[in-house]
CSV table of C-alpha atoms in Angstrom, one decimal:
chain,number,residue,atom,x,y,z
N,50,UNK,CA,1.0,7.9,-33.7
N,51,UNK,CA,4.4,7.1,-33.5
N,52,UNK,CA,5.1,10.6,-31.2
N,53,UNK,CA,2.2,10.4,-29.3
N,54,UNK,CA,3.3,6.3,-28.2
N,55,UNK,CA,7.0,7.5,-27.7
N,56,UNK,CA,5.6,10.6,-25.5
N,57,UNK,CA,3.5,7.5,-23.4
N,58,UNK,CA,6.3,5.5,-23.3
N,59,UNK,CA,8.6,8.2,-22.0
N,60,UNK,CA,6.2,9.3,-19.4
N,61,UNK,CA,5.8,5.9,-18.3
N,62,UNK,CA,9.2,5.4,-17.9
N,63,UNK,CA,9.3,8.1,-15.2
N,64,UNK,CA,6.7,6.7,-13.4
N,65,UNK,CA,8.1,3.7,-13.3
N,66,UNK,CA,11.9,5.3,-12.0
N,67,UNK,CA,10.1,7.0,-9.6
N,68,UNK,CA,8.6,4.7,-7.9
N,69,UNK,CA,11.3,1.8,-8.2
N,70,UNK,CA,13.9,5.0,-6.4
N,71,UNK,CA,11.1,5.6,-3.7
N,72,UNK,CA,10.7,2.0,-3.0
N,73,UNK,CA,12.2,2.2,0.5
N,74,UNK,CA,9.7,4.7,1.6
N,75,UNK,CA,7.3,2.2,1.0
N,76,UNK,CA,5.1,2.0,4.7
N,77,UNK,CA,6.4,-0.6,7.1
N,78,UNK,CA,2.8,-2.1,7.1
N,79,UNK,CA,2.4,-2.7,3.3
N,80,UNK,CA,6.1,-4.2,3.3
N,81,UNK,CA,4.9,-6.6,6.2
N,82,UNK,CA,2.1,-7.8,3.9
N,83,UNK,CA,4.0,-8.4,1.2
N,84,UNK,CA,6.6,-10.1,3.0
N,85,UNK,CA,3.7,-12.5,4.9
N,86,UNK,CA,1.9,-12.8,1.2
N,87,UNK,CA,5.3,-14.3,-0.1
N,88,UNK,CA,6.0,-16.4,2.5
N,89,UNK,CA,2.4,-18.1,2.9
N,90,UNK,CA,2.2,-18.5,-1.4
N,91,UNK,CA,6.1,-20.5,-0.8
N,92,UNK,CA,5.0,-22.7,1.6
N,93,UNK,CA,2.3,-24.0,-0.5
N,94,UNK,CA,4.1,-23.7,-3.8
N,95,UNK,CA,7.8,-23.7,-3.5
N,96,UNK,CA,8.4,-23.3,-7.0
N,97,UNK,CA,6.1,-20.2,-7.4
N,98,UNK,CA,7.7,-16.6,-8.7
N,99,UNK,CA,5.7,-14.6,-5.9
N,100,UNK,CA,6.2,-11.2,-7.8
N,101,UNK,CA,3.7,-11.1,-9.7
N,102,UNK,CA,1.4,-11.6,-6.3
N,103,UNK,CA,3.4,-8.9,-4.8
N,104,UNK,CA,2.8,-6.8,-7.7
N,105,UNK,CA,-1.1,-7.0,-8.4
N,106,UNK,CA,-1.3,-5.9,-4.4
N,107,UNK,CA,0.8,-3.4,-4.9
N,108,UNK,CA,0.0,-1.8,-7.8
N,109,UNK,CA,-3.9,-3.1,-8.3
N,110,UNK,CA,-4.7,-1.7,-4.7
N,111,UNK,CA,-2.7,1.2,-4.0
N,112,UNK,CA,-0.1,2.5,-7.1
N,113,UNK,CA,-2.3,2.6,-10.0
N,114,UNK,CA,-5.7,3.8,-8.4
N,115,UNK,CA,-3.4,7.1,-7.2
N,116,UNK,CA,-2.1,7.1,-10.8
N,117,UNK,CA,-5.6,7.0,-12.6
N,118,UNK,CA,-7.2,9.7,-10.3
N,119,UNK,CA,-4.3,11.5,-8.3
N,120,UNK,CA,-7.3,14.2,-7.7
N,121,UNK,CA,-9.2,11.5,-5.1
N,122,UNK,CA,-8.5,9.6,-2.0
N,123,UNK,CA,-5.2,11.4,-0.8
N,124,UNK,CA,-5.5,14.3,-3.6
N,125,UNK,CA,-2.0,15.3,-5.0
N,126,UNK,CA,-3.8,17.5,-7.2
N,127,UNK,CA,-6.8,19.8,-6.7
N,128,UNK,CA,-10.0,18.5,-7.1
N,129,UNK,CA,-11.2,18.9,-10.5
N,130,UNK,CA,-7.9,20.5,-11.8
N,131,UNK,CA,-7.5,17.5,-14.1
N,132,UNK,CA,-8.0,18.1,-17.8
N,133,UNK,CA,-9.2,14.9,-20.2
N,134,UNK,CA,-6.4,14.8,-21.7
N,135,UNK,CA,-4.1,14.3,-18.8
N,136,UNK,CA,-6.2,12.0,-17.4
N,137,UNK,CA,-6.5,9.4,-20.7
N,138,UNK,CA,-2.9,9.9,-20.6
N,139,UNK,CA,-2.6,8.3,-16.7
N,140,UNK,CA,-5.0,5.6,-17.6
N,141,UNK,CA,-2.5,4.6,-20.3
N,142,UNK,CA,0.3,4.8,-17.3
N,143,UNK,CA,-1.4,2.6,-15.2
N,144,UNK,CA,-2.3,0.1,-18.0
N,145,UNK,CA,1.3,-0.2,-18.2
N,146,UNK,CA,2.6,-0.2,-15.0
N,147,UNK,CA,-0.9,-3.3,-13.9
N,148,UNK,CA,0.9,-4.8,-16.8
N,149,UNK,CA,4.5,-5.0,-16.4
N,150,UNK,CA,3.7,-5.7,-12.9
N,151,UNK,CA,1.7,-8.7,-13.6
N,152,UNK,CA,4.5,-9.7,-16.1
N,153,UNK,CA,1.3,-10.1,-18.9
N,154,UNK,CA,1.8,-8.9,-22.3
N,155,UNK,CA,-1.1,-6.9,-24.4
N,156,UNK,CA,-2.7,-9.1,-26.7
N,157,UNK,CA,-6.0,-9.1,-28.7
N,158,UNK,CA,-8.0,-7.4,-26.4
N,159,UNK,CA,-5.7,-4.2,-26.0
N,160,UNK,CA,-3.9,-4.6,-29.4
N,161,UNK,CA,-3.5,-0.7,-29.4
N,162,UNK,CA,-1.2,-1.2,-26.5
N,163,UNK,CA,1.3,-3.4,-28.5
N,164,UNK,CA,3.5,-1.4,-29.5
N,165,UNK,CA,4.6,-1.3,-25.4
N,166,UNK,CA,5.3,-5.2,-25.4
N,167,UNK,CA,8.9,-5.3,-26.8
N,168,UNK,CA,9.7,-1.6,-25.6
N,169,UNK,CA,8.7,-0.6,-21.8
N,170,UNK,CA,7.5,-4.1,-20.6
N,171,UNK,CA,10.4,-6.0,-22.2
N,172,UNK,CA,13.1,-3.3,-21.0
N,173,UNK,CA,11.6,-3.0,-17.4
N,174,UNK,CA,10.8,-6.8,-16.7
N,175,UNK,CA,13.7,-7.3,-15.0
N,176,UNK,CA,13.5,-4.2,-12.4
N,177,UNK,CA,10.4,-4.1,-11.5
N,178,UNK,CA,10.6,-8.1,-10.8
N,179,UNK,CA,13.9,-7.2,-8.4
N,180,UNK,CA,12.1,-4.1,-7.7
N,181,UNK,CA,8.7,-6.5,-5.9
N,182,UNK,CA,10.7,-9.1,-4.5
N,183,UNK,CA,12.8,-6.8,-2.2
N,184,UNK,CA,9.8,-6.4,-0.1
N,185,UNK,CA,9.5,-10.3,0.4
N,186,UNK,CA,13.0,-10.1,2.8
N,187,UNK,CA,12.2,-10.3,6.5
N,188,UNK,CA,16.0,-8.6,6.8
N,189,UNK,CA,14.2,-5.1,5.3
N,190,UNK,CA,11.2,-5.0,8.2
N,191,UNK,CA,13.5,-4.8,11.0
N,192,UNK,CA,16.0,-1.6,12.3
N,193,UNK,CA,19.2,-2.0,12.3
N,194,UNK,CA,19.8,-2.6,16.2
N,195,UNK,CA,22.3,-1.2,18.2
N,196,UNK,CA,23.2,2.7,17.3
N,197,UNK,CA,23.2,4.2,13.6
N,198,UNK,CA,20.9,3.8,11.5
N,199,UNK,CA,22.4,1.6,9.2
N,200,UNK,CA,23.6,-1.0,12.1
N,201,UNK,CA,22.5,-4.0,10.4
N,202,UNK,CA,21.5,-2.8,6.8
N,203,UNK,CA,17.9,-2.1,7.4
N,204,UNK,CA,15.9,1.3,8.0
N,205,UNK,CA,15.5,2.2,11.9
N,206,UNK,CA,12.2,3.1,11.9
N,207,UNK,CA,11.3,4.8,15.5
N,208,UNK,CA,8.3,3.8,17.2
N,209,UNK,CA,5.9,6.9,16.7
N,210,UNK,CA,6.2,6.4,13.0
N,211,UNK,CA,5.8,2.6,13.3
N,212,UNK,CA,2.4,3.2,15.1
N,213,UNK,CA,1.5,6.6,12.8
N,214,UNK,CA,1.8,3.6,10.1
N,215,UNK,CA,0.0,0.6,11.4
N,216,UNK,CA,-2.6,3.1,12.8
N,217,UNK,CA,-3.2,4.5,9.0
N,218,UNK,CA,-3.5,0.6,7.7
N,219,UNK,CA,-5.6,-0.3,10.6
N,220,UNK,CA,-8.1,2.0,9.6
N,221,UNK,CA,-8.0,1.0,5.7
N,222,UNK,CA,-8.9,-2.6,7.0
N,223,UNK,CA,-11.5,-1.6,9.3
N,224,UNK,CA,-13.5,0.8,6.7
N,225,UNK,CA,-12.6,-1.3,4.3
N,226,UNK,CA,-13.5,-4.9,5.6
N,227,UNK,CA,-16.7,-5.3,3.8
N,228,UNK,CA,-14.5,-4.9,-0.1
N,229,UNK,CA,-12.0,-6.7,1.4
N,230,UNK,CA,-14.2,-9.7,2.8
N,231,UNK,CA,-16.2,-9.7,-0.8
N,232,UNK,CA,-12.3,-9.9,-2.6
N,233,UNK,CA,-11.2,-12.6,-0.7
N,234,UNK,CA,-14.2,-14.5,-1.5
N,235,UNK,CA,-13.0,-13.9,-5.7
N,236,UNK,CA,-9.5,-14.7,-5.4
N,237,UNK,CA,-9.6,-18.1,-3.7
N,238,UNK,CA,-10.1,-21.1,-5.3
N,239,UNK,CA,-12.4,-23.3,-3.3
N,240,UNK,CA,-14.9,-23.0,-0.6
N,241,UNK,CA,-12.3,-24.0,1.8
N,242,UNK,CA,-9.8,-21.7,1.1
N,243,UNK,CA,-12.7,-18.4,1.4
N,244,UNK,CA,-14.2,-19.9,4.6
N,245,UNK,CA,-10.0,-19.8,6.1
N,246,UNK,CA,-9.2,-16.4,4.2
N,247,UNK,CA,-12.4,-14.7,5.9
N,248,UNK,CA,-11.8,-16.5,9.2
N,249,UNK,CA,-8.4,-15.6,9.5
N,250,UNK,CA,-9.1,-12.0,8.3
N,251,UNK,CA,-12.1,-12.0,10.5
N,252,UNK,CA,-9.5,-12.7,13.1
N,253,UNK,CA,-7.5,-10.2,13.1
N,254,UNK,CA,-10.4,-7.5,12.4
N,255,UNK,CA,-11.1,-8.3,15.6
N,256,UNK,CA,-8.2,-8.2,17.7
N,257,UNK,CA,-7.1,-4.8,16.3
N,258,UNK,CA,-10.6,-3.0,17.6
N,259,UNK,CA,-11.5,0.0,16.4
N,260,UNK,CA,-8.7,2.2,15.2
N,261,UNK,CA,-6.9,4.5,18.1
N,262,UNK,CA,-7.9,8.3,18.0
N,263,UNK,CA,-5.7,10.8,16.1
N,264,UNK,CA,-2.9,12.6,17.5
N,265,UNK,CA,-4.4,15.5,15.8
N,266,UNK,CA,-7.4,15.3,18.0
N,267,UNK,CA,-5.0,14.7,21.2
N,268,UNK,CA,-3.1,17.6,19.9
N,269,UNK,CA,-6.2,19.7,19.8
N,270,UNK,CA,-7.4,18.7,23.2
N,271,UNK,CA,-4.0,19.6,24.8
N,272,UNK,CA,-4.0,23.0,23.5
N,273,UNK,CA,-7.5,23.8,24.1
N,274,UNK,CA,-6.0,22.4,27.9
N,275,UNK,CA,-3.2,25.0,27.4
N,276,UNK,CA,-5.7,27.9,26.5
N,277,UNK,CA,-7.9,27.3,29.1
N,278,UNK,CA,-5.2,27.0,31.8
N,279,UNK,CA,-3.9,30.6,30.3
N,280,UNK,CA,-7.7,32.3,30.6
N,281,UNK,CA,-7.7,30.6,34.1
N,282,UNK,CA,-4.2,32.4,35.4
N,283,UNK,CA,-6.3,36.0,34.6
N,284,UNK,CA,-9.7,35.3,35.4
N,285,UNK,CA,-9.2,32.5,38.5
N,286,UNK,CA,-9.9,28.7,39.5
N,287,UNK,CA,-12.7,29.0,36.9
N,288,UNK,CA,-10.5,28.8,34.0
N,289,UNK,CA,-7.8,26.6,35.5
N,290,UNK,CA,-10.1,23.8,36.3
N,291,UNK,CA,-11.4,24.1,32.7
N,292,UNK,CA,-8.0,24.1,31.2
N,293,UNK,CA,-7.2,20.9,33.4
N,294,UNK,CA,-10.8,19.3,32.3
N,295,UNK,CA,-9.5,19.9,28.8
N,296,UNK,CA,-5.9,18.9,29.2
N,297,UNK,CA,-6.9,15.6,31.0
N,298,UNK,CA,-9.2,14.8,27.7
N,299,UNK,CA,-6.3,15.0,25.9
N,300,UNK,CA,-4.3,12.7,28.3
N,301,UNK,CA,-7.3,10.4,27.9
N,302,UNK,CA,-5.9,9.4,24.4
N,303,UNK,CA,-2.7,7.7,25.8
N,304,UNK,CA,-3.7,4.6,27.3
N,305,UNK,CA,-5.7,4.0,23.8
N,306,UNK,CA,-2.6,4.9,22.0
N,307,UNK,CA,-0.2,2.6,24.4
N,308,UNK,CA,-2.7,-0.1,24.1
N,309,UNK,CA,-2.9,0.1,20.1
N,310,UNK,CA,0.9,0.1,20.1
N,311,UNK,CA,1.0,-3.4,22.1
N,312,UNK,CA,-1.4,-5.0,19.8
N,313,UNK,CA,0.2,-3.9,17.1
N,314,UNK,CA,3.4,-5.5,18.4
N,315,UNK,CA,1.7,-8.5,19.4
N,316,UNK,CA,-0.4,-9.0,15.7
N,317,UNK,CA,2.2,-7.4,13.1
């Protein structure tokens, strides 16, 4: 048993080190949410440690699901290729990550994991807290300004990357709004808080509207236009007209994307 426990702790440590070292690659919309969450909580409870809330949001909603089921969602591995032993190990790793992010020690309910309390959880507690609190600093959400990639100490994010990240998050909000509304109802403490949270969320979704079309669609339409135009050169004006129609079909995505860009700037 001791050998298995040591092996599990070693794997969990590798996961944790990888997550911490990759914190700078967290999508900007998620960083903004973490910052807003921290700001809202500190405004209501000035002395609260917001790292636990940030940890619960990031790990429960995004990181631990990817750890437990890498063959689902983003499909980091091929579906059906996970042996049962590997999935069980990943489940144990996710438990360790969740408790570390929440600042919770294992107790009677999961006494078989108590061996990690004074080892993995105790050892990495400060590093986890520092990692999570880094996402609550507003200075880290903007580019450095001026020239260069580090003029103001922050990472410069080009407009296309920012819009792409916002679009991805926009889709998650839109397609998961029923579950999010349900979660708001279960996490707020009073009826008034629930109504206020739901109202703010519904207003945000309504303000954002439908997610913009994927760039890939525009690329395919433009490519089709180019193929049609090429055919027109060999076969007369009809093919050229077809190419022009397809090309204009691709161009119709641009106003939608521009409107989405303006909307994201206003909302976020």
